Amino acid sequence: MKIEPLGDKIVVKRLEQNERTSGGIYLPDTAREKPQQGRVLAVGPGKMLADGSRAKPQVNEGDRIIFSKYSGTEIEINQAEVLIISEADVLAISN
Amino acid sequence: MKIEPLGDKIVVKRLEQNERTSGGIYLPDTAREKPQQGRVLAVGPGKMLADGSRAKPQVNEGDRIIFSKYSGTEIEINQAEVLIISEADVLAISN
Amino acid sequence: MKIEPLGDKIVVKRLEQNERTSGGIYLPDTAREKPQQGRVLAVGPGKMLADGSRAKPQVNEGDRIIFSKYSGTEIEINQAEVLIISEADVLAISN
Amino acid sequence: MKIEPLGDKIVVKRLEQNERTSGGIYLPDTAREKPQQGRVLAVGPGKMLADGSRAKPQVNEGDRIIFSKYSGTEIEINQAEVLIISEADVLAISN
Amino acid sequence: MKIEPLGDKIVVKRLEQNERTSGGIYLPDTAREKPQQGRVLAVGPGKMLADGSRAKPQVNEGDRIIFSKYSGTEIEINQAEVLIISEADVLAISN
Amino acid sequence: MKIEPLGDKIVVKRLEQNERTSGGIYLPDTAREKPQQGRVLAVGPGKMLADGSRAKPQVNEGDRIIFSKYSGTEIEINQAEVLIISEADVLAISN
Amino acid sequence: MKIEPLGDKIVVKRLEQNERTSGGIYLPDTAREKPQQGRVLAVGPGKMLADGSRAKPQVNEGDRIIFSKYSGTEIEINQAEVLIISEADVLAISN
């Protein structure tokens, strides 16, 4: 299966919220804006700029990211649930 | 029949939602933002940029795409129901 | 009579909705966003760009178009009712 | 009296709505967006562009125009009631 | 006293509404958008453009102007009440 | 203590409202948009422009300014209450 | 642990609100817009500009900053609670 996100879209696999990661990051469930950890599976060509060229995305395939919990659209690929979100919904890369 | 979408518009034929595609993508009916699969029938010249030139569309005629379910306008061409949507409503190409 | 639309405005004569056109396009009355077919009678010089030049319109005089039903302003020219709409309300050219 | 409209503003004298003009244009009172005919009395230097220069207005002094009925500000010049509107409220020139 | 308006701001002294000016302009109290006449006392350096330079204001110190009645902020200078408004609230110069 | 405002922010010390200043400016308490006088204590590097450079601020450290009363954030520096506001909230310099 | 904020995002550790800092800054709890002091732990590459390049952030790692209290997203890194905020939520650097 090949999936190519449009523009600044990325495909993300959710990571378990309740594991305290080796990287030491923990995302409390009670946070005001609930953040979510995930693994980037695919990255679009980047947001279109005013001159028609593409902005190079900051995230790369394989990155572990923190993103806004309520963003994106759920789809299922090969029986695994993934999300399509915009790079603008990503807060940080936490490799 | 010839149909030429304006700007960043594209003409899409909806694909059945409940078939698990060979590509392994399944779009659950219970998803928060309901996505939809389709086949691109026609592509406009692209969104007009600030200098009057056109942005090259990322989707091409024949592409299988995932797009937001509630976007676009329904019309009927040769007794087949199709949709005119904006490329901005496309989430990913899933060829 | 000479009518010159401003900027990206165009003058359109509505075509009958209930005829299945030779081009095979049919616009169902029950569509969520009601589309409308029309014939372009006059085209403005195009939308002004950021540098003051004009964007070349994609539609041309004589084109058969599909546009959003509830857009534009009705006026009467030589006892025929026509509409002034923006090119941005045009979905596709269906010659 | 000299009146110089700012930027993209123009000064317009309303024309009678109920006369079927020689140009054959009639503006029905029942139209969804009520249009209005007028004669352009004065034209500003044009809308300021991003680089500080001025966009050349499409309308000229003396033009007969169709514009949105509910736009603009009424003032009285030499006992005649006129309107100051933006060129963006003009739909078409109907000389 | 020296007052230097910021950016596109100007300082205006209101003129009596009910005098029919020598210029022949009269601003009816019943107008939908109530206009107001005034005299320009001070002009800012102009609106900042995208490149950081300033747009040359169209109004000059001493100009008699027509502006939107409900715009601006009232202050008192040397016991005289004046207004600070944006040049964008000026409709026309009526010298 | 060193405080460096971000971008177009400035630090302002409020001046007494009820003193009729030597400059002759008086800000009535009943004004529709309540203005406020202040002294500029610190100026940021200026608003970021589209190309990443900074717009030179019009206000300078030490300027007496008139600004919108309800703008900004109160903080206390060396037991004195000051405000952090945007330069866009400044109406005029009244030195 | 390595955390790389996206774009104009920064990671901030909150500082105690009730200590009157050596820098002499005190942030009253009763302020209309509650400000907050913090220490910058990580800075993103900067906001993307229109041409796809990055704006150099004004804040640097290690800076003591004043920012809007209710901005950002809480996460926990190595058992310490931190915030991810946008540089646009920073009011001043108070080193």
XYZ file of C-alpha atoms in Angstrom:
665
model
C 0.000 0.000 0.000
C 1.265 3.449 -0.907
C -0.256 6.573 0.603
C 0.856 10.058 -0.439
C -0.467 12.861 1.774
C -1.477 16.118 0.083
C 0.513 19.310 0.715
C 1.350 19.751 4.399
C -0.549 16.633 5.465
C 1.206 13.761 7.259
C 0.109 10.241 8.215
C 0.635 9.407 11.887
C 0.300 6.238 13.978
C -0.794 7.014 17.532
C 1.547 5.891 20.352
C 0.237 4.770 23.715
C -0.468 7.736 25.911
C 0.153 6.093 29.255
C 3.677 4.840 28.694
C 6.387 7.062 30.131
C 8.678 7.073 27.106
C 12.369 6.340 27.233
C 12.747 9.921 26.090
C 11.227 10.901 29.412
C 8.181 12.595 27.966
C 4.822 12.093 29.640
C 1.628 13.670 28.409
C -0.808 14.124 31.300
C -4.396 13.264 30.552
C -5.552 16.289 32.455
C -3.725 18.832 30.324
C -5.814 21.736 29.108
C -5.049 21.070 25.451
C -4.594 17.331 25.275
C -1.397 16.462 23.424
C -0.796 13.101 21.795
C 2.340 11.195 20.796
C 2.704 9.477 17.444
C 5.067 8.057 14.836
C 5.172 9.681 11.367
C 4.426 7.117 8.640
C 4.280 9.389 5.585
C 4.910 13.055 4.810
C 3.374 15.159 2.024
C 5.437 17.341 -0.330
C 4.919 20.337 1.993
C 2.668 23.370 2.170
C 2.363 25.303 -1.045
C 4.039 28.710 -0.826
C 2.818 31.920 -2.438
C 5.010 31.341 -5.495
C 3.761 27.776 -6.039
C 6.850 26.050 -4.658
C 6.667 23.772 -1.601
C 7.843 24.478 1.961
C 10.195 21.715 3.105
C 8.410 19.907 5.999
C 10.230 19.945 9.347
C 9.050 16.426 10.260
C 10.420 13.331 8.550
C 9.133 9.817 8.115
C 9.925 7.849 11.246
C 9.935 10.869 13.601
C 8.248 10.547 16.979
C 6.040 13.620 17.359
C 3.782 15.385 19.874
C 0.607 16.730 18.313
C -2.791 18.143 19.272
C -5.048 15.288 20.321
C -8.217 16.400 18.570
C -6.758 17.118 15.166
C -6.937 15.129 11.954
C -8.986 12.421 10.270
C -8.933 8.752 11.208
C -8.504 6.111 8.495
C -7.564 2.451 8.637
C -4.603 1.137 6.631
C -3.929 -2.633 6.635
C -6.201 -2.995 9.703
C -4.194 -0.417 11.638
C -5.851 2.816 12.605
C -3.883 5.898 11.570
C -4.487 9.637 11.419
C -4.027 12.183 8.642
C -3.104 15.533 10.249
C -1.573 18.804 9.097
C 2.047 19.552 10.014
C 0.651 22.733 11.616
C -0.934 20.488 14.292
C 2.486 19.159 15.323
C 3.956 20.775 18.457
C 7.373 19.128 18.622
C 9.578 16.280 17.431
C 10.649 14.114 20.369
C 13.133 11.614 18.954
C -18.763 15.081 -22.835
C -15.936 17.360 -21.782
C -15.822 18.949 -18.341
C -13.085 21.377 -17.355
C -13.006 22.216 -13.636
C -12.186 25.803 -12.661
C -8.934 26.596 -10.829
C -8.209 24.084 -8.058
C -11.465 22.178 -8.598
C -11.462 18.479 -9.481
C -14.197 16.058 -10.569
C -14.386 12.896 -8.475
C -16.366 9.658 -8.724
C -17.132 8.239 -5.296
C -15.850 4.712 -4.539
C -17.758 2.317 -2.321
C -17.056 3.024 1.308
C -17.571 -0.476 2.665
C -15.102 -2.368 0.511
C -11.726 -2.992 2.103
C -9.545 -1.885 -0.800
C -6.729 -3.947 -2.221
C -4.542 -1.117 -1.046
C -5.570 -2.074 2.457
C -7.285 1.207 3.280
C -10.547 1.140 5.200
C -12.460 4.254 6.156
C -14.525 3.596 9.287
C -18.027 4.998 9.260
C -17.635 6.110 12.825
C -14.656 8.374 12.209
C -14.975 11.856 13.641
C -14.430 13.556 10.290
C -15.856 11.137 7.793
C -13.394 10.537 4.965
C -14.426 9.246 1.551
C -12.565 7.449 -1.239
C -12.890 8.434 -4.875
C -11.387 8.324 -8.341
C -10.281 11.584 -10.000
C -12.025 12.084 -13.367
C -10.839 15.590 -14.232
C -8.430 18.164 -12.796
C -8.568 21.948 -13.162
C -5.549 24.053 -14.207
C -4.680 24.629 -10.523
C -5.164 27.330 -7.926
C -4.284 30.807 -9.065
C -1.162 32.139 -7.344
C -0.554 35.730 -6.266
C 1.248 36.519 -9.539
C -1.551 35.117 -11.708
C 0.200 31.872 -12.608
C -1.256 28.479 -11.647
C -0.093 26.085 -8.906
C 0.494 22.634 -10.394
C -2.097 20.301 -8.811
C -0.710 17.372 -6.799
C -3.526 15.018 -7.894
C -3.749 13.649 -11.417
C -6.579 12.234 -13.484
C -7.046 8.593 -12.547
C -5.703 8.934 -8.994
C -7.524 7.178 -6.176
C -7.955 9.753 -3.401
C -9.209 10.123 0.174
C -11.210 13.285 0.731
C -13.529 14.919 3.272
C -16.962 13.333 2.970
C -19.053 16.467 3.251
C -17.217 18.592 0.721
C -18.151 19.513 -2.817
C -21.157 19.756 -5.114
C -22.971 16.797 -6.654
C -23.726 16.756 -10.359
C -24.709 13.976 -12.738
C -22.653 13.263 -15.860
C -23.919 10.621 -18.317
C -26.269 9.289 -15.604
C -23.388 8.799 -13.186
C -23.297 10.879 -10.041
C -19.994 12.723 -9.522
C -18.686 15.427 -7.225
C -16.864 18.679 -7.896
C -14.533 19.357 -4.962
C -11.510 21.572 -4.285
C -8.062 19.980 -4.195
C -7.807 21.475 -0.684
C -10.458 18.936 0.421
C -8.203 16.020 -0.588
C -6.318 14.390 2.300
C -4.165 11.846 0.448
C -3.590 9.945 -2.790
C -3.906 6.203 -2.195
C -2.899 4.564 -5.476
C -26.216 47.262 -25.495
C -22.728 46.901 -24.121
C -22.107 45.565 -20.626
C -18.595 45.341 -19.184
C -18.367 43.383 -15.939
C -15.954 44.656 -13.273
C -12.849 42.656 -12.350
C -13.612 38.933 -12.010
C -17.348 39.396 -12.632
C -19.087 37.639 -15.516
C -22.589 37.936 -17.010
C -24.429 34.628 -17.302
C -27.730 33.546 -18.890
C -29.306 30.681 -16.966
C -29.960 27.436 -18.873
C -32.929 25.223 -18.129
C -32.193 23.003 -15.183
C -34.426 20.093 -16.088
C -33.096 19.321 -19.548
C -30.561 16.510 -19.697
C -27.971 18.256 -21.846
C -26.461 16.757 -24.933
C -23.226 16.887 -22.977
C -24.824 14.401 -20.624
C -24.727 16.622 -17.560
C -27.709 16.629 -15.235
C -27.917 18.739 -12.090
C -30.229 17.069 -9.566
C -32.580 19.375 -7.746
C -31.919 17.566 -4.522
C -28.170 18.211 -4.457
C -26.838 19.600 -1.207
C -25.307 22.644 -2.879
C -27.589 23.353 -5.780
C -25.568 23.847 -8.972
C -26.874 25.702 -12.002
C -25.973 25.666 -15.703
C -25.533 28.826 -17.731
C -24.070 30.444 -20.830
C -21.416 33.152 -20.404
C -22.468 36.398 -22.110
C -19.669 38.712 -20.989
C -16.412 38.422 -19.066
C -14.644 41.120 -16.992
C -10.941 41.938 -17.381
C -10.133 39.500 -14.541
C -9.400 39.681 -10.832
C -6.854 42.281 -9.821
C -3.600 40.729 -8.640
C -1.371 42.040 -5.855
C 0.774 43.999 -8.333
C -2.211 45.659 -9.992
C -2.228 43.513 -13.117
C -5.197 41.305 -14.014
C -5.530 37.525 -13.757
C -6.607 36.086 -17.109
C -10.107 34.587 -16.599
C -10.458 30.854 -17.259
C -13.980 31.214 -18.689
C -14.635 32.774 -22.073
C -17.660 34.391 -23.660
C -19.909 31.656 -25.017
C -18.790 28.974 -22.550
C -21.417 26.726 -20.990
C -20.689 26.697 -17.245
C -21.830 25.067 -13.996
C -22.046 27.503 -11.096
C -23.423 27.774 -7.563
C -27.169 28.358 -7.762
C -27.448 30.978 -5.057
C -24.672 33.261 -6.198
C -24.837 36.549 -8.035
C -27.192 39.427 -8.757
C -30.115 39.307 -11.167
C -30.559 42.030 -13.741
C -32.624 42.266 -16.934
C -30.971 43.068 -20.267
C -33.194 43.543 -23.343
C -36.075 41.853 -21.469
C -33.953 38.762 -20.746
C -33.062 37.979 -17.170
C -29.330 37.458 -16.610
C -27.019 37.110 -13.639
C -23.797 38.876 -12.698
C -21.612 36.424 -10.753
C -17.950 36.161 -9.775
C -15.734 33.714 -11.659
C -14.987 32.237 -8.203
C -18.605 30.955 -8.152
C -18.013 28.898 -11.301
C -17.357 25.196 -10.663
C -16.608 23.944 -14.175
C -16.836 24.658 -17.899
C -18.995 22.024 -19.630
C -18.728 22.758 -23.353
C -17.041 72.324 -5.791
C -14.265 69.803 -5.992
C -14.579 66.381 -4.391
C -11.709 63.903 -4.451
C -12.635 60.389 -3.315
C -10.065 58.470 -1.239
C -8.376 55.356 -2.670
C -10.866 53.083 -4.436
C -13.864 55.248 -3.569
C -16.059 56.767 -6.275
C -18.879 59.334 -6.195
C -22.071 58.167 -7.907
C -25.374 59.849 -8.805
C -28.267 57.387 -8.660
C -30.292 56.883 -11.865
C -33.991 56.161 -11.817
C -34.613 52.508 -11.189
C -37.896 52.183 -13.024
C -36.859 53.475 -16.412
C -36.001 50.798 -18.940
C -32.761 52.298 -20.214
C -31.956 52.801 -23.846
C -29.220 50.280 -23.212
C -31.982 47.797 -22.545
C -31.012 47.136 -18.931
C -33.759 46.785 -16.352
C -33.120 46.099 -12.680
C -36.110 44.275 -11.162
C -37.172 45.461 -7.756
C -37.671 41.910 -6.629
C -34.097 40.777 -7.234
C -32.449 38.946 -4.375
C -29.540 41.369 -4.192
C -30.999 44.656 -5.265
C -28.800 46.296 -7.917
C -28.866 49.990 -8.683
C -27.862 52.073 -11.703
C -25.829 55.242 -11.425
C -23.574 57.740 -13.165
C -19.972 58.111 -11.967
C -19.216 61.713 -10.961
C -15.723 61.316 -9.512
C -13.136 58.562 -9.199
C -10.416 58.197 -6.542
C -6.764 57.499 -7.379
C -7.407 53.754 -6.989
C -6.897 51.095 -4.323
C -3.468 51.077 -2.739
C -1.455 48.002 -3.725
C 0.958 46.098 -1.499
C 3.917 48.130 -2.793
C 2.227 51.475 -2.157
C 1.349 52.192 -5.772
C -2.265 52.593 -6.926
C -4.406 50.149 -8.919
C -5.840 51.903 -11.976
C -9.646 52.001 -11.495
C -11.726 50.218 -14.148
C -14.537 52.803 -13.987
C -14.144 56.298 -15.369
C -15.898 59.576 -14.701
C -19.101 59.655 -16.725
C -19.575 55.872 -16.848
C -23.050 54.449 -16.303
C -22.660 51.659 -13.750
C -24.639 48.912 -11.992
C -23.823 48.609 -8.288
C -25.106 46.976 -5.126
C -28.082 48.954 -3.845
C -27.225 48.910 -0.169
C -23.622 49.996 -0.412
C -22.047 53.363 0.274
C -22.679 56.590 2.156
C -25.154 59.270 1.123
C -24.081 62.900 0.994
C -25.576 65.969 -0.647
C -23.551 68.054 -3.106
C -25.077 71.279 -4.462
C -28.528 70.086 -3.276
C -28.190 66.828 -5.230
C -28.016 63.599 -3.315
C -25.032 61.432 -4.267
C -23.344 58.314 -2.934
C -19.738 57.521 -2.082
C -19.138 53.820 -2.758
C -16.128 51.558 -3.232
C -15.259 50.392 -6.741
C -15.539 46.871 -5.285
C -19.322 47.451 -4.980
C -19.615 48.026 -8.742
C -20.879 45.014 -10.702
C -20.621 46.261 -14.274
C -20.249 49.269 -16.553
C -23.286 49.617 -18.827
C -22.482 52.442 -21.243
C 1.897 71.473 21.342
C 3.152 68.892 18.861
C 1.172 65.763 18.072
C 2.472 63.109 15.690
C -0.104 60.474 14.708
C 1.097 56.883 14.338
C 1.138 55.193 10.918
C -2.054 55.902 8.961
C -3.652 57.879 11.778
C -4.692 61.498 11.325
C -5.918 64.188 13.738
C -9.173 65.833 12.695
C -11.215 68.788 13.992
C -14.945 68.276 13.444
C -16.778 70.879 11.348
C -20.360 71.853 12.010
C -22.705 69.363 10.413
C -25.608 71.690 9.804
C -23.840 74.368 7.789
C -24.256 74.019 4.041
C -20.629 74.535 3.077
C -19.472 76.974 0.463
C -18.348 73.881 -1.400
C -22.015 72.956 -1.607
C -21.701 69.739 0.380
C -24.407 68.866 2.879
C -24.390 65.734 4.998
C -27.967 64.743 5.879
C -28.511 63.626 9.438
C -30.731 60.820 8.255
C -28.121 59.108 6.090
C -27.734 55.389 6.652
C -24.025 55.661 7.419
C -23.673 59.034 9.025
C -20.824 60.968 7.419
C -19.031 63.838 9.113
C -16.989 66.771 7.846
C -13.696 67.794 9.386
C -10.422 69.654 8.957
C -7.148 67.679 9.031
C -4.800 69.005 11.744
C -2.007 66.404 11.564
C -1.117 63.432 9.379
C 0.929 60.360 10.353
C 3.835 59.049 8.239
C 1.425 56.644 6.462
C 0.427 53.011 6.687
C 3.319 50.584 6.867
C 3.636 48.501 3.700
C 4.680 44.857 3.507
C 8.336 45.831 2.913
C 8.459 48.188 5.893
C 8.241 51.407 3.892
C 5.346 53.858 4.324
C 2.393 54.487 1.992
C 2.164 58.193 1.189
C -1.122 59.439 2.706
C -3.654 60.906 0.266
C -4.860 63.525 2.759
C -2.744 66.502 3.744
C -2.733 68.841 6.712
C -5.392 71.495 6.176
C -7.612 69.353 3.944
C -11.373 69.460 4.485
C -12.521 65.829 4.585
C -15.675 63.709 4.799
C -15.316 60.737 7.129
C -17.405 58.070 8.867
C -19.118 59.636 11.862
C -18.584 56.849 14.340
C -14.893 56.289 13.789
C -11.925 57.334 15.879
C -10.999 58.355 19.401
C -11.801 61.717 20.984
C -9.096 63.682 22.761
C -8.826 67.303 23.834
C -5.933 69.497 22.673
C -5.649 73.046 24.061
C -9.301 72.825 25.219
C -10.474 71.936 21.716
C -11.978 68.535 21.125
C -10.377 66.640 18.246
C -10.485 63.110 16.848
C -7.765 60.632 15.968
C -9.005 58.484 13.048
C -7.445 56.202 10.467
C -7.064 57.471 6.897
C -9.087 54.365 5.933
C -12.131 56.023 7.597
C -11.905 59.007 5.220
C -14.356 58.905 2.315
C -13.325 61.978 0.345
C -11.410 65.257 0.348
C -13.762 68.188 -0.260
C -11.563 71.270 -0.561
C 16.750 45.323 35.445
C 16.718 44.840 31.678
C 13.487 44.176 29.811
C 13.443 43.561 26.061
C 9.955 43.587 24.514
C 9.243 41.078 21.742
C 8.618 42.275 18.167
C 6.302 45.288 18.064
C 5.748 45.303 21.835
C 6.647 48.318 23.969
C 6.786 48.893 27.740
C 4.813 51.917 28.905
C 4.417 53.734 32.236
C 0.956 55.244 32.617
C 0.728 59.024 33.154
C -1.953 60.624 35.279
C -5.129 60.999 33.323
C -6.519 64.026 35.111
C -3.607 66.393 34.674
C -3.988 68.820 31.811
C -0.534 68.393 30.338
C 1.788 71.227 29.510
C 1.373 70.042 25.952
C -2.259 71.007 26.297
C -3.630 67.535 25.759
C -6.539 66.372 27.886
C -8.143 62.975 27.579
C -11.785 63.156 28.683
C -12.976 60.304 30.855
C -16.224 60.135 28.947
C -14.696 59.493 25.526
C -16.183 56.619 23.570
C -12.842 54.814 23.233
C -10.978 55.772 26.342
C -7.458 56.931 25.447
C -4.589 56.929 27.917
C -1.309 58.825 28.138
C 1.995 57.143 28.936
C 5.782 57.317 28.770
C 7.662 54.722 26.683
C 10.222 52.827 28.798
C 11.388 50.188 26.290
C 10.804 49.402 22.617
C 11.041 45.995 20.903
C 13.005 45.425 17.687
C 9.831 46.037 15.637
C 7.152 43.986 13.914
C 8.472 41.180 11.754
C 7.889 41.840 8.055
C 7.025 39.236 5.425
C 10.696 38.801 4.483
C 11.807 38.258 8.077
C 13.313 41.717 8.583
C 11.965 44.130 11.212
C 9.834 47.248 10.716
C 11.494 50.230 12.412
C 9.163 51.325 15.255
C 7.803 54.876 15.067
C 7.915 55.356 18.841
C 11.179 55.757 20.731
C 12.180 55.255 24.337
C 11.198 58.341 26.309
C 8.310 59.358 24.023
C 5.065 60.543 25.607
C 2.274 58.631 23.835
C -1.525 58.387 23.651
C -2.781 54.806 23.509
C -5.982 52.795 23.826
C -6.863 52.491 27.510
C -7.872 48.855 27.539
C -4.899 47.406 25.704
C -1.894 45.515 27.012
C -0.766 43.474 29.983
C 0.108 44.866 33.401
C 3.333 43.842 35.082
C 5.320 45.316 37.972
C 8.975 46.329 37.551
C 10.894 47.557 40.610
C 7.572 48.093 42.452
C 6.273 50.315 39.653
C 3.314 49.149 37.623
C 3.900 49.223 33.872
C 2.132 47.961 30.763
C 3.319 45.894 27.811
C 1.334 46.970 24.729
C 1.695 46.625 20.962
C 2.814 49.637 18.953
C -0.421 49.125 16.982
C -2.322 50.277 20.102
C -0.553 53.645 20.043
C -2.596 56.482 18.520
C -0.096 59.330 18.591
C 3.176 60.658 20.014
C 2.570 63.849 22.010
C 6.008 65.129 22.967
C 15.941 13.469 25.885
C 15.881 15.691 22.820
C 12.851 17.811 21.993
C 12.725 19.933 18.855
C 9.803 22.382 18.734
C 8.085 22.921 15.376
C 8.354 26.297 13.618
C 7.830 29.192 16.032
C 7.138 26.932 18.998
C 9.303 27.054 22.136
C 9.486 24.864 25.245
C 9.222 26.783 28.519
C 9.607 25.867 32.199
C 7.329 27.954 34.413
C 8.983 30.079 37.133
C 7.348 30.749 40.474
C 4.872 33.566 40.183
C 5.108 34.841 43.738
C 8.832 35.492 43.962
C 9.839 39.093 43.383
C 12.716 38.425 41.016
C 16.175 39.874 41.389
C 15.380 41.612 38.122
C 12.703 43.462 40.044
C 9.803 42.137 37.987
C 6.612 41.169 39.745
C 3.558 39.835 37.952
C 0.422 40.664 39.951
C -2.147 37.902 40.171
C -4.920 40.380 39.654
C -3.757 41.608 36.255
C -6.390 41.658 33.527
C -4.356 39.435 31.209
C -2.416 37.226 33.548
C 1.265 37.157 32.570
C 3.623 34.361 33.553
C 7.386 34.097 33.890
C 9.372 31.184 32.498
C 12.755 29.886 31.368
C 13.196 28.890 27.693
C 14.377 25.265 27.387
C 14.218 24.798 23.600
C 13.502 26.964 20.556
C 12.134 25.870 17.178
C 13.720 26.856 13.853
C 11.394 29.869 13.635
C 8.153 30.788 11.889
C 8.035 29.928 8.215
C 8.064 33.036 6.025
C 6.178 33.499 2.768
C 9.207 32.362 0.733
C 9.712 29.185 2.770
C 12.679 30.427 4.766
C 12.565 30.748 8.568
C 12.271 33.902 10.686
C 15.086 34.004 13.249
C 13.444 33.738 16.705
C 14.025 36.653 19.081
C 14.166 34.396 22.164
C 17.093 32.089 22.853
C 17.520 28.970 24.940
C 18.080 29.995 28.536
C 16.212 33.308 28.301
C 13.890 34.307 31.137
C 10.625 35.390 29.512
C 7.229 36.888 30.341
C 4.375 35.234 28.465
C 0.582 35.039 28.437
C -0.535 32.753 31.246
C -3.227 30.861 29.385
C -1.257 29.972 26.284
C 0.336 26.714 25.226
C 0.127 22.989 25.880
C 1.392 21.246 29.006
C 3.600 18.184 28.703
C 5.882 16.411 31.168
C 9.563 15.858 30.366
C 11.689 13.834 32.823
C 8.969 14.288 35.486
C 9.091 18.066 35.116
C 6.061 19.847 33.790
C 6.812 22.158 30.849
C 4.830 24.135 28.309
C 4.999 24.316 24.525
C 3.983 27.832 23.458
C 4.331 29.971 20.337
C 6.899 32.771 20.317
C 3.945 35.050 19.494
C 2.698 34.454 23.064
C 5.908 35.915 24.520
C 5.619 39.528 25.699
C 9.207 40.275 26.728
C 12.607 38.859 27.603
C 13.546 39.775 31.184
C 17.123 38.576 31.625
